[in-house]
mmCIF file with all atom_site columns, C-alpha atoms in Angstrom:
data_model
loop_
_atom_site.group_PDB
_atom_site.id
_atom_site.type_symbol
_atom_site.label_atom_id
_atom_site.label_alt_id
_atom_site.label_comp_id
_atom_site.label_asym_id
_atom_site.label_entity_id
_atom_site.label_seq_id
_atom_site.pdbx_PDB_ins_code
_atom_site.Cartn_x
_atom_site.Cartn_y
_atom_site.Cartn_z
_atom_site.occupancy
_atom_site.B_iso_or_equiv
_atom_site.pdbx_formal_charge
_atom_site.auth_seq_id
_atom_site.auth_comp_id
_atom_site.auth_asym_id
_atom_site.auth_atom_id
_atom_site.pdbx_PDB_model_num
ATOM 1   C CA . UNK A 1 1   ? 17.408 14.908  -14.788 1.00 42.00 ? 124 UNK A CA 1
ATOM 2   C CA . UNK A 1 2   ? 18.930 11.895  -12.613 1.00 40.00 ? 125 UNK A CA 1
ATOM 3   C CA . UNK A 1 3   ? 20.676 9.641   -15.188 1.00 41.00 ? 126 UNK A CA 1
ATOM 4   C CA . UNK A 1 4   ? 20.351 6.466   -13.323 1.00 40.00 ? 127 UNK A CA 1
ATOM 5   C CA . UNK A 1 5   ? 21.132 5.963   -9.291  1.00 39.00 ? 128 UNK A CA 1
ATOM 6   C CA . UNK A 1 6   ? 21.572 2.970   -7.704  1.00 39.00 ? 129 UNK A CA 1
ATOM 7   C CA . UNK A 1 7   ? 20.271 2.390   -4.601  1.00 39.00 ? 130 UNK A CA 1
ATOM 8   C CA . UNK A 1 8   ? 21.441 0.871   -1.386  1.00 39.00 ? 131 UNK A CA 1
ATOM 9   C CA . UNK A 1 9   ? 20.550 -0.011  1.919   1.00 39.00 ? 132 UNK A CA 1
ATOM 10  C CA . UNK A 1 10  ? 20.691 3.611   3.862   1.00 40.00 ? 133 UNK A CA 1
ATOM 11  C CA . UNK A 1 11  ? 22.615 3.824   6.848   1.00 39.00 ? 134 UNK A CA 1
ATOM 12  C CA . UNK A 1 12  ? 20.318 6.058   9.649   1.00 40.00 ? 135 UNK A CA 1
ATOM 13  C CA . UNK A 1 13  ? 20.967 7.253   12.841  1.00 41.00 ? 136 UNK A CA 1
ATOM 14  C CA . UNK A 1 14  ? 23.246 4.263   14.657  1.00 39.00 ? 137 UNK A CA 1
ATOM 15  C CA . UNK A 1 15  ? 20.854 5.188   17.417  1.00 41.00 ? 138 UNK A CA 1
ATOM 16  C CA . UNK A 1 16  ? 17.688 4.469   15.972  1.00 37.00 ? 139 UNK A CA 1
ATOM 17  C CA . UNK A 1 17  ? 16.238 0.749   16.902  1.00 40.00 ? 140 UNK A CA 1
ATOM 18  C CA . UNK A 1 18  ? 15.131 -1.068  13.696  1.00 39.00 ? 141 UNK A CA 1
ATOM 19  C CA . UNK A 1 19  ? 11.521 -0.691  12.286  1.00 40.00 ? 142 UNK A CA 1
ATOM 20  C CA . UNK A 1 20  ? 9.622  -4.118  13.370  1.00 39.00 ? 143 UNK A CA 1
ATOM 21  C CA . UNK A 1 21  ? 7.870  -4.162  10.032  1.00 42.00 ? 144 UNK A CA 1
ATOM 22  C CA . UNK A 1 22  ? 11.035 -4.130  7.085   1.00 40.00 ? 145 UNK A CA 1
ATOM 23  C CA . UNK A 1 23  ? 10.154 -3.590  3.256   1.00 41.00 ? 146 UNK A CA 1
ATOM 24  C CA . UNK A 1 24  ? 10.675 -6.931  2.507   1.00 39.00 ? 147 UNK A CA 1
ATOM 25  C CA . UNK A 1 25  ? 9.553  -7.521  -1.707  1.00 40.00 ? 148 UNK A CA 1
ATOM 26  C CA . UNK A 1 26  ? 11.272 -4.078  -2.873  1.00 42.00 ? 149 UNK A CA 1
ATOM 27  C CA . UNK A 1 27  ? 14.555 -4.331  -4.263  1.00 40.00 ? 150 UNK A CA 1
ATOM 28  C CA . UNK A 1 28  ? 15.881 -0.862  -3.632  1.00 39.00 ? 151 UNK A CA 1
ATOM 29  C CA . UNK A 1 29  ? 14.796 -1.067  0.372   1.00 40.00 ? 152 UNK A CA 1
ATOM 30  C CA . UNK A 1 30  ? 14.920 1.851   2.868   1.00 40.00 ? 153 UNK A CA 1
ATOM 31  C CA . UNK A 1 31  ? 16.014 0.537   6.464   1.00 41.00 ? 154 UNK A CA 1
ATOM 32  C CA . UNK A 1 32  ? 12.973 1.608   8.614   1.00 39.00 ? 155 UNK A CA 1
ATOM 33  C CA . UNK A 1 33  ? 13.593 3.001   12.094  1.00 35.00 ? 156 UNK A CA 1
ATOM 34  C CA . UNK A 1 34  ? 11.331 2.296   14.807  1.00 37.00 ? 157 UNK A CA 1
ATOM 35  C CA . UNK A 1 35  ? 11.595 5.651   17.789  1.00 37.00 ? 158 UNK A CA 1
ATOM 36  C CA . UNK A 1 36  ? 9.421  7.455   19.884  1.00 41.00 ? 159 UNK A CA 1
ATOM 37  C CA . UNK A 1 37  ? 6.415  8.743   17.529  1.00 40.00 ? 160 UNK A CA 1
ATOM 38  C CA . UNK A 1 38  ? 5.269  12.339  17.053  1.00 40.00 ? 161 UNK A CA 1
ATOM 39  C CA . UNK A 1 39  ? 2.817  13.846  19.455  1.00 43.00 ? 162 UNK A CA 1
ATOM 40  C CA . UNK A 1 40  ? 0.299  12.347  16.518  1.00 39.00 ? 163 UNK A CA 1
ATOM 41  C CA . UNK A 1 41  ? -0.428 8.920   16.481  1.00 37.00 ? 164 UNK A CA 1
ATOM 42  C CA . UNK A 1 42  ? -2.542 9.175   13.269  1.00 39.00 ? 165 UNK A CA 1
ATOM 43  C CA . UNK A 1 43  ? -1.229 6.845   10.700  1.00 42.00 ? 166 UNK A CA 1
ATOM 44  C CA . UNK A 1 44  ? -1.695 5.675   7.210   1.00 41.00 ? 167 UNK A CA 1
ATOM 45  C CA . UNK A 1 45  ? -4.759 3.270   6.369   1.00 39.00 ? 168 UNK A CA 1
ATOM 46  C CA . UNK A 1 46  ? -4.581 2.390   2.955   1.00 39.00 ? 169 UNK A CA 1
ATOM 47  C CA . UNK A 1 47  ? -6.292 -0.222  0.961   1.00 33.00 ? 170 UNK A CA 1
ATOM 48  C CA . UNK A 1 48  ? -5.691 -3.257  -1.010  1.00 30.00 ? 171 UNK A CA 1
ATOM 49  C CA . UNK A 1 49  ? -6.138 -3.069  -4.784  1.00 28.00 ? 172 UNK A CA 1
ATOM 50  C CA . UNK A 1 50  ? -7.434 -6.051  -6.532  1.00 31.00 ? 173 UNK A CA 1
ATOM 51  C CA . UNK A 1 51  ? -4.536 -7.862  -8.414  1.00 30.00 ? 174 UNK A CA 1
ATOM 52  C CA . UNK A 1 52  ? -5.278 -8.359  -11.836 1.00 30.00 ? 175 UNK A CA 1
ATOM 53  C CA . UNK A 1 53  ? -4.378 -11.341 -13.885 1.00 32.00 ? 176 UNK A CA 1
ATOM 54  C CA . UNK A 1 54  ? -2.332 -10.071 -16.825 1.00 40.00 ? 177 UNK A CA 1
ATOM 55  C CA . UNK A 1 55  ? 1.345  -10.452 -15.018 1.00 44.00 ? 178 UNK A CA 1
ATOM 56  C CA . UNK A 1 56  ? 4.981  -9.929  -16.415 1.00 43.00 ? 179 UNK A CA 1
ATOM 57  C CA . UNK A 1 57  ? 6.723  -12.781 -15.233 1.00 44.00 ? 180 UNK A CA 1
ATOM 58  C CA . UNK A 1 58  ? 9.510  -12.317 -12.798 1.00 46.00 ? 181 UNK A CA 1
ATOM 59  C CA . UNK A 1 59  ? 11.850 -14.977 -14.417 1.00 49.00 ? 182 UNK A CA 1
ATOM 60  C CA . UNK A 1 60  ? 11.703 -13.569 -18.116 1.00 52.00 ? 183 UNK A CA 1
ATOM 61  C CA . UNK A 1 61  ? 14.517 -12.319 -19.782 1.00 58.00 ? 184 UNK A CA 1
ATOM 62  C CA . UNK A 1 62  ? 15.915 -8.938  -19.668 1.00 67.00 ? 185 UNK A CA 1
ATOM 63  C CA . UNK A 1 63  ? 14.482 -8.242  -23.569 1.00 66.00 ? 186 UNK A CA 1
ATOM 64  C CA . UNK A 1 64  ? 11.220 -9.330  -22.493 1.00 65.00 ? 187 UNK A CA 1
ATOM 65  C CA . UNK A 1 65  ? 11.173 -7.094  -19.596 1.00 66.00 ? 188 UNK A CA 1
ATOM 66  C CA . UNK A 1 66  ? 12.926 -4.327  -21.821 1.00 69.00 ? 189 UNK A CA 1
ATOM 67  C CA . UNK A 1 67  ? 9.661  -4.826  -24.111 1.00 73.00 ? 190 UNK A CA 1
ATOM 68  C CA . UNK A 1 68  ? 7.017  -5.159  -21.242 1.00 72.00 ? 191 UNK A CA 1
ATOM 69  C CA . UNK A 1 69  ? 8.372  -1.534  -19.963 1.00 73.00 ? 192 UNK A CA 1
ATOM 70  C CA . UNK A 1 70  ? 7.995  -0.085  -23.622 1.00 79.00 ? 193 UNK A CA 1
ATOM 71  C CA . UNK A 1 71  ? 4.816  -1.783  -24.187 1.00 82.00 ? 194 UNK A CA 1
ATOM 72  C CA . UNK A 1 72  ? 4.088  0.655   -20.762 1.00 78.00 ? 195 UNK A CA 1
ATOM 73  C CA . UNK A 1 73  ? 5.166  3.576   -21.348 1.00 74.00 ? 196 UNK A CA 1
ATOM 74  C CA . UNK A 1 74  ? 3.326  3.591   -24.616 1.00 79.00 ? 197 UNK A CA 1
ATOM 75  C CA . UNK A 1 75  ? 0.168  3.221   -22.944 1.00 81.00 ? 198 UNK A CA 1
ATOM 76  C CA . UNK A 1 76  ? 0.647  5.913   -20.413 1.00 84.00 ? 199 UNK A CA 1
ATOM 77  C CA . UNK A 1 77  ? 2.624  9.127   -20.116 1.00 86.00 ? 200 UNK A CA 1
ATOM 78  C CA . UNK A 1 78  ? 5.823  9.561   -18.096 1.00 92.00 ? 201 UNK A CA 1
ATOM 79  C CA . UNK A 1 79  ? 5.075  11.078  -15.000 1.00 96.00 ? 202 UNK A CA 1
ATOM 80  C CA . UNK A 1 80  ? 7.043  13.480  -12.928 1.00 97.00 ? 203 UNK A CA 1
ATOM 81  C CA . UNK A 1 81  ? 8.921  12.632  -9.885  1.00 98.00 ? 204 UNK A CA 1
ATOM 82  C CA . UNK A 1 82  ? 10.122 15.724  -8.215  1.00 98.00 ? 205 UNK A CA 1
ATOM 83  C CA . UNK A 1 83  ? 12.749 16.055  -4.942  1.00 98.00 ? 206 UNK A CA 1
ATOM 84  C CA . UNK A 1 84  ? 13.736 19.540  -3.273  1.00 97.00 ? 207 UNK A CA 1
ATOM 85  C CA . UNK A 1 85  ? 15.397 20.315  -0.847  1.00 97.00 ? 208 UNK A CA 1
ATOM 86  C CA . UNK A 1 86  ? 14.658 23.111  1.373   1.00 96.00 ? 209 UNK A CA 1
ATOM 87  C CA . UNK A 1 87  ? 15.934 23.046  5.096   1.00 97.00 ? 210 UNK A CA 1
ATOM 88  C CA . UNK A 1 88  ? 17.849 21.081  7.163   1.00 96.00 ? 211 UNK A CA 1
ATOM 89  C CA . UNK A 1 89  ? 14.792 19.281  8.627   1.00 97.00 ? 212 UNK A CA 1
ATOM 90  C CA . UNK A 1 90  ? 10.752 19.731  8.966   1.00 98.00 ? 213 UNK A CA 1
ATOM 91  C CA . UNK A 1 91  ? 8.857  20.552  12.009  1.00 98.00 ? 214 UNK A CA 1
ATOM 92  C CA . UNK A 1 92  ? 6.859  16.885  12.365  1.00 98.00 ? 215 UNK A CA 1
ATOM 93  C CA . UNK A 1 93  ? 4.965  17.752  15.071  1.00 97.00 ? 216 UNK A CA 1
ATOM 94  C CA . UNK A 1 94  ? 3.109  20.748  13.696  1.00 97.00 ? 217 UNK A CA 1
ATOM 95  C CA . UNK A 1 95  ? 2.724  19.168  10.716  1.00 98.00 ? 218 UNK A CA 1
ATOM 96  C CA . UNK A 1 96  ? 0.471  16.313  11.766  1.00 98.00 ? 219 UNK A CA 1
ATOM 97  C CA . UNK A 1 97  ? -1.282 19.207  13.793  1.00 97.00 ? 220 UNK A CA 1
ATOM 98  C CA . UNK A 1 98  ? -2.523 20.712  10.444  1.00 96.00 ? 221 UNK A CA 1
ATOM 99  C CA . UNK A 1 99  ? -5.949 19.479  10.001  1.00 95.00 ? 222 UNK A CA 1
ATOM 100 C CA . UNK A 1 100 ? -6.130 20.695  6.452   1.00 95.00 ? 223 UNK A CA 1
ATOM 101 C CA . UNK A 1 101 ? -2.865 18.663  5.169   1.00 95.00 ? 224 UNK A CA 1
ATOM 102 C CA . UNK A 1 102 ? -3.985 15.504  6.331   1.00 96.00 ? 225 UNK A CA 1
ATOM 103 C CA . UNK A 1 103 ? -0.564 14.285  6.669   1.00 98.00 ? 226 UNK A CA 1
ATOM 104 C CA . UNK A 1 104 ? 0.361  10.713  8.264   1.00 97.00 ? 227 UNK A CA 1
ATOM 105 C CA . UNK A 1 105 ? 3.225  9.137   9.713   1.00 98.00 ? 228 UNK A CA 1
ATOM 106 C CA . UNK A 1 106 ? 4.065  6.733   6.825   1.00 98.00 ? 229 UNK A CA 1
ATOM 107 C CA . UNK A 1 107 ? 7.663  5.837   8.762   1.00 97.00 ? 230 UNK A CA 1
ATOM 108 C CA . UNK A 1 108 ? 8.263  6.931   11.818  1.00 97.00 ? 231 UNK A CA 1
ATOM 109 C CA . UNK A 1 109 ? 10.346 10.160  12.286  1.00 95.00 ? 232 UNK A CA 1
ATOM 110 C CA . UNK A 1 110 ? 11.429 9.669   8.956   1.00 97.00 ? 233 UNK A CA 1
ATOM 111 C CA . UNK A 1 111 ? 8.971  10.115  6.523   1.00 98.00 ? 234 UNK A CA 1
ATOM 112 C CA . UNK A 1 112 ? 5.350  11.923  6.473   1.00 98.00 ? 235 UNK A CA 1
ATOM 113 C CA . UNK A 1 113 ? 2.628  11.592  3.495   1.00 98.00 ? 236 UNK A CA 1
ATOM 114 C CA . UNK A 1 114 ? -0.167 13.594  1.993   1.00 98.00 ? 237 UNK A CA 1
ATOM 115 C CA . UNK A 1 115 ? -2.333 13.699  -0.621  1.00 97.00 ? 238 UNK A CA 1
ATOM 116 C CA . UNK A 1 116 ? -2.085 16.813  -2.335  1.00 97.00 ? 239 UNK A CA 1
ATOM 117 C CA . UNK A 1 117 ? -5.247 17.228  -4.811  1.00 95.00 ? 240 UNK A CA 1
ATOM 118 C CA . UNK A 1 118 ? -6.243 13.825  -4.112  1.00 93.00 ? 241 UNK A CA 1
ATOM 119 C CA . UNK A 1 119 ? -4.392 12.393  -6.700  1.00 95.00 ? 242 UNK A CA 1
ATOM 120 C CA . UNK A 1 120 ? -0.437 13.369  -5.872  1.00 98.00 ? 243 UNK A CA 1
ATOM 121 C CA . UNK A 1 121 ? 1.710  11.666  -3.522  1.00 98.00 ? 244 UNK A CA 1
ATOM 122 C CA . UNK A 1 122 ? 3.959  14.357  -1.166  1.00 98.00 ? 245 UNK A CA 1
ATOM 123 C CA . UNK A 1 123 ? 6.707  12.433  0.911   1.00 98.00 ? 246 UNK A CA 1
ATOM 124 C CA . UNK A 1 124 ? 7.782  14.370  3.636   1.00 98.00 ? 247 UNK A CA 1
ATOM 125 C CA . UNK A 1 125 ? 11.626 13.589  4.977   1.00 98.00 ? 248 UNK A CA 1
ATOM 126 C CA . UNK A 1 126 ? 12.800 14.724  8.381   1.00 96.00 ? 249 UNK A CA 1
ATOM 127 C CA . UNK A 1 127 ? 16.201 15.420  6.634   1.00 95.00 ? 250 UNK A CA 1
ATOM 128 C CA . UNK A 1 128 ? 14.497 18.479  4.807   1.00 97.00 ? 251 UNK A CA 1
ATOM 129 C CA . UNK A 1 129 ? 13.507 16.828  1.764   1.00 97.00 ? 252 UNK A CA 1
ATOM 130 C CA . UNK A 1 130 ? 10.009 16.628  -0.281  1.00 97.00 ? 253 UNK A CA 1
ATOM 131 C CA . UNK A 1 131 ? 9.510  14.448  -3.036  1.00 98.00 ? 254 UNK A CA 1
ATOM 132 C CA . UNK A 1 132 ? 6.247  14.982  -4.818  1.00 98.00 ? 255 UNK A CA 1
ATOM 133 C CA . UNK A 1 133 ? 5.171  12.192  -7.265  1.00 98.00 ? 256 UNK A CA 1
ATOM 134 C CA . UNK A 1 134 ? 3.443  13.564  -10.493 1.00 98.00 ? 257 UNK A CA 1
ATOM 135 C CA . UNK A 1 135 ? 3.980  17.010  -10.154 1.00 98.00 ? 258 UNK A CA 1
ATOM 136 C CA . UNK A 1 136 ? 6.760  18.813  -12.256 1.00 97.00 ? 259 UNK A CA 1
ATOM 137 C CA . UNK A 1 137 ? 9.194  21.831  -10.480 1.00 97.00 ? 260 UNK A CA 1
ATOM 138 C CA . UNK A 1 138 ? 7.408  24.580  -11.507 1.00 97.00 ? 261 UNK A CA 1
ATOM 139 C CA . UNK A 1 139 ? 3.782  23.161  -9.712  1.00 98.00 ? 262 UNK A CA 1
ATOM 140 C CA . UNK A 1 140 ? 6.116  21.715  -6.850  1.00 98.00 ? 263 UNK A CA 1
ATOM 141 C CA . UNK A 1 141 ? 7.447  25.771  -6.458  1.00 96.00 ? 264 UNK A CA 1
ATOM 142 C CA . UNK A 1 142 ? 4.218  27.105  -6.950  1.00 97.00 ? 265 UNK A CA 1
ATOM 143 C CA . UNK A 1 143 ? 1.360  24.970  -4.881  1.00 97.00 ? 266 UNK A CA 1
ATOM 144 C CA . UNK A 1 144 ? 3.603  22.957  -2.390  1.00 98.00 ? 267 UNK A CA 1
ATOM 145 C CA . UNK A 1 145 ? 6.252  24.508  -1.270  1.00 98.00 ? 268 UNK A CA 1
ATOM 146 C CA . UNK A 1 146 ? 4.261  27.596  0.090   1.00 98.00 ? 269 UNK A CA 1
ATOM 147 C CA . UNK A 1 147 ? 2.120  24.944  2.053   1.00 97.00 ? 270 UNK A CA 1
ATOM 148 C CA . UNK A 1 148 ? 5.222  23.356  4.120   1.00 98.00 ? 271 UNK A CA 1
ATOM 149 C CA . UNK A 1 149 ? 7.323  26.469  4.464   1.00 96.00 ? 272 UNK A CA 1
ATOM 150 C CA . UNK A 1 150 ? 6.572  27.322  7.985   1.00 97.00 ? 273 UNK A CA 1
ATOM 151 C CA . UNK A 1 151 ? 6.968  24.211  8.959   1.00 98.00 ? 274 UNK A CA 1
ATOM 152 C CA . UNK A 1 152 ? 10.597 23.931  7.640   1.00 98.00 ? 275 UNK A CA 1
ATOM 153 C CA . UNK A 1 153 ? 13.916 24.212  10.402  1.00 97.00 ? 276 UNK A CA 1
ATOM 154 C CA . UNK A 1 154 ? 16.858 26.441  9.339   1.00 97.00 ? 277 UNK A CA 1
ATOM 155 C CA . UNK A 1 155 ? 15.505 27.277  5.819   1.00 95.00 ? 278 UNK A CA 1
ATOM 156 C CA . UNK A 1 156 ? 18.488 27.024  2.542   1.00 95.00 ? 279 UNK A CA 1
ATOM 157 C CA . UNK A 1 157 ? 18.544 30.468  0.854   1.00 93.00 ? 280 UNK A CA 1
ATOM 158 C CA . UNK A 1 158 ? 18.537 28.373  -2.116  1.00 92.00 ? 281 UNK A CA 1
ATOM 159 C CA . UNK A 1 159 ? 17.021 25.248  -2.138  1.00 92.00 ? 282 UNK A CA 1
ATOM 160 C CA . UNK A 1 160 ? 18.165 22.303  -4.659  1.00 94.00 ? 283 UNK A CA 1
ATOM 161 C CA . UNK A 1 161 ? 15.619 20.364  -6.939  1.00 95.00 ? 284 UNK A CA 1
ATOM 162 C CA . UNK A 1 162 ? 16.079 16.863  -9.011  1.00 94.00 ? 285 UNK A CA 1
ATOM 163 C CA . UNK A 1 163 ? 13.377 15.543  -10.900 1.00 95.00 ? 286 UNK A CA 1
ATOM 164 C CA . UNK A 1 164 ? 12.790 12.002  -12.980 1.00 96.00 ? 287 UNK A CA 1
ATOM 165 C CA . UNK A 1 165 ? 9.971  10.075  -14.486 1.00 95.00 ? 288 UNK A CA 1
ATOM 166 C CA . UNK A 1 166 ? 8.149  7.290   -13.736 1.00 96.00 ? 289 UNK A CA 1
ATOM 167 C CA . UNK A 1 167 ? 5.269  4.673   -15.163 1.00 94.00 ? 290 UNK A CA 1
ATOM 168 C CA . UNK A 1 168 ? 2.991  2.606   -12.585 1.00 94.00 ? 291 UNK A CA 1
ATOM 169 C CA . UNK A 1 169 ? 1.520  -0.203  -13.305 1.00 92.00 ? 292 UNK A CA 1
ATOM 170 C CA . UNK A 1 170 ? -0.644 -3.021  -11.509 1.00 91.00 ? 293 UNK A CA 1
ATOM 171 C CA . UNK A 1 171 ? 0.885  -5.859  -14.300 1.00 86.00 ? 294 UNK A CA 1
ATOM 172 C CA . UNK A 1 172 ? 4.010  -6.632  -11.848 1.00 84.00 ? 295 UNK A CA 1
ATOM 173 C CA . UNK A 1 173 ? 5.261  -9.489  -9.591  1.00 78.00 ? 296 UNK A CA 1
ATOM 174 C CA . UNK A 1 174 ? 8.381  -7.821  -9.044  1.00 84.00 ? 297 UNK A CA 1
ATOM 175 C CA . UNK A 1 175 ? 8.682  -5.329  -6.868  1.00 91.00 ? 298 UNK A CA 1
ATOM 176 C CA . UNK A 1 176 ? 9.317  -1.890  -7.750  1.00 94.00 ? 299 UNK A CA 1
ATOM 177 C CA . UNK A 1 177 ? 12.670 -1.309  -9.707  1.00 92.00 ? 300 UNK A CA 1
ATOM 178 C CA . UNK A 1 178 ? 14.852 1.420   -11.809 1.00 91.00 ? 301 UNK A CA 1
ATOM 179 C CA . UNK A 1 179 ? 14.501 0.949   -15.554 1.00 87.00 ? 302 UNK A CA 1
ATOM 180 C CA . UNK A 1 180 ? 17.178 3.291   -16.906 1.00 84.00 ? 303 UNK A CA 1
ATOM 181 C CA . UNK A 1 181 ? 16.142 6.644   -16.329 1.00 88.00 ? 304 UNK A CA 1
ATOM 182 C CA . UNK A 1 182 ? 12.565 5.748   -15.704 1.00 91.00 ? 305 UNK A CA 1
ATOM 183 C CA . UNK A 1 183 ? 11.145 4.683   -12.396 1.00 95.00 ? 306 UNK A CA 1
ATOM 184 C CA . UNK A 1 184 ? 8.790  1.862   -12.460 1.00 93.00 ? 307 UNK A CA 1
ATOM 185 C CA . UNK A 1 185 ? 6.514  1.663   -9.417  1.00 96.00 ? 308 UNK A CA 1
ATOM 186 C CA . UNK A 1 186 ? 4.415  -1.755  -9.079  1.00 95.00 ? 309 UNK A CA 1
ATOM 187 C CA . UNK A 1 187 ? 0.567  -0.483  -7.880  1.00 95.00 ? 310 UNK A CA 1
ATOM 188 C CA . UNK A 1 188 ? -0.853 -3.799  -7.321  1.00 94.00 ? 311 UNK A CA 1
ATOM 189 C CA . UNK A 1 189 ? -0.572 -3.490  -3.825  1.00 95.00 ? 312 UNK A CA 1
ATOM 190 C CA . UNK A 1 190 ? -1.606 0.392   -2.211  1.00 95.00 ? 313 UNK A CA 1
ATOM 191 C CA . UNK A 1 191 ? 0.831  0.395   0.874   1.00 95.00 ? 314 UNK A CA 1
ATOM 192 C CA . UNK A 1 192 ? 3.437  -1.722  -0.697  1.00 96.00 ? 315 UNK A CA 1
ATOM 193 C CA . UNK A 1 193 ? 3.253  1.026   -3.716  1.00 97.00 ? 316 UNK A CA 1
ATOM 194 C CA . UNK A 1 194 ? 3.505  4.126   -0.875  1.00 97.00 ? 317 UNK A CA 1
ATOM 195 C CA . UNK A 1 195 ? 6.309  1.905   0.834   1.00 97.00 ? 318 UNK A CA 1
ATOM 196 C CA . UNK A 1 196 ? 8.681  1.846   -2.836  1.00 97.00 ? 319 UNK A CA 1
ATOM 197 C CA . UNK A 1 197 ? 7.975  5.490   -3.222  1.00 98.00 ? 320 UNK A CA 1
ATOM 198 C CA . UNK A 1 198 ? 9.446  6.023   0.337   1.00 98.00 ? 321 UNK A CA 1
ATOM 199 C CA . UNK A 1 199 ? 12.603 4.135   -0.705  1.00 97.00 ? 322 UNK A CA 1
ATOM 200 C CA . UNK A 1 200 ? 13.275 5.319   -3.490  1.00 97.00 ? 323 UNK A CA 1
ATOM 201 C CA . UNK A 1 201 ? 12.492 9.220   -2.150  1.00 97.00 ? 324 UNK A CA 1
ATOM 202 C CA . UNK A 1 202 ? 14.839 8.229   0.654   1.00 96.00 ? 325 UNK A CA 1
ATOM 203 C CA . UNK A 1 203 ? 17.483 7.635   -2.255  1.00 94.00 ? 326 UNK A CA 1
ATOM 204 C CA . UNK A 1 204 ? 16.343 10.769  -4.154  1.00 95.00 ? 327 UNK A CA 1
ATOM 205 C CA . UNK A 1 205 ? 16.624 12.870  -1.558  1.00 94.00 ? 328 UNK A CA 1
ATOM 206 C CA . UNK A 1 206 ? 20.391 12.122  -0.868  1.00 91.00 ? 329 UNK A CA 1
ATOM 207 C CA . UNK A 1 207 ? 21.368 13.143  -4.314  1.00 86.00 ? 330 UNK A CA 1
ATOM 208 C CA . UNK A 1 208 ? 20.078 16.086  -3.948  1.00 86.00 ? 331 UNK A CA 1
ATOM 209 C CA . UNK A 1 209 ? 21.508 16.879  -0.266  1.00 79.00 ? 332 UNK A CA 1
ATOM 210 C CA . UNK A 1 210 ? 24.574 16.097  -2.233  1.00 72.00 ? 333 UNK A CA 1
ATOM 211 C CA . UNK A 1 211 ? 24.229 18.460  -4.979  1.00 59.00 ? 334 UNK A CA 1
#
């Protein structure tokens, strides 16, 4: 289990051009890279969720925030938020060529999405990193992994795996943001919440290339 990591701006490739479209409203932002795209131009289309009225304010106090987040996590279970890392870096390419994982550019030769089971999010890094969002190791090992290992590049006899929880919720104005040991994902907004799980996967997946 991650303690608590603080994230930063990333530093990519000095060669890469920056993305035209930056994550703006998250605190913990990923520096987006704008390069030639994949072969596959399909991309992600996601819709707007309606906000709803009941907000936490983002001028309160840190006890009222403290108690907002427990008020949370009491309503809904802790959810899994699982990194590996398996190879030094995933085929793209053939990736978006598999009709049956639906996957889509989410950030241009950086990151790839799925739905896996229409219901979990899989973030797909070029540095050879998945992060899988509500699924614990064991399912990860079991019904993910075997689906992306022929696309992975120079394959780690033994791959290294984080994990850490995390609440959503649709009752934000902040952005997205690291409560202890608990990630808390704002889902008001369904490609701003895809966008915060890419930043903070980016950051995930760095510990564990570390490790």
């Amino acid at each position: 289990m991650i303690n608590r990591l603080i994230f930063r701006q990333s530093s990519l490739r000095p060669s890469f051009k920056p993305f035209t479209r930056p994550i703006s409203s998250t605190s913990f932002r990923l520096n987006s890279y704008q390069t030639k795209a994949p072969k596959t131009t399909r991309t992600t289309n996601v819709q707007k969720l309606r906000r709803t009225k009941k907000r936490i304010p983002t001028n309160q106090s840190n006890h009222q925030k403290a108690s907002f987040i427990s008020e949370i996590k009491n309503q809904q279970s802790l959810k899994p938020c699982t990194t590996f890392t398996t190879c030094e870096s995933y085929d793209f390419d053939k990736i978006l060529e598999n009709n049956h994982l639906q996957a889509q550019i989410l950030i241009p030769n950086e990151i790839l999405y799925f739905k896996y089971d229409k219901e979990h999010d899989v973030l797909i890094l070029s540095n050879g990193s998945l992060v899988v969002w509500g699924l614990d190791e064991s399912n990860v090992e079991k019904k993910i992994l075997p689906l992306l290992k022929k696309y992975m590049v120079s394959l780690y006899p033994f791959p290294e795996s984080e994990d850490m929880d995390y609440v959503e919720t649709d009752q934000l104005e902040s952005s997205s943001y690291l409560d202890e040991d608990t990630i808390v994902i704002n889902s008001s907004d369904s490609e701003q919440q895809l966008l915060d799980k890419a930043a903070f996967s980016s950051g995930l997946s760095r510990s564990t290339r570390l490790a």
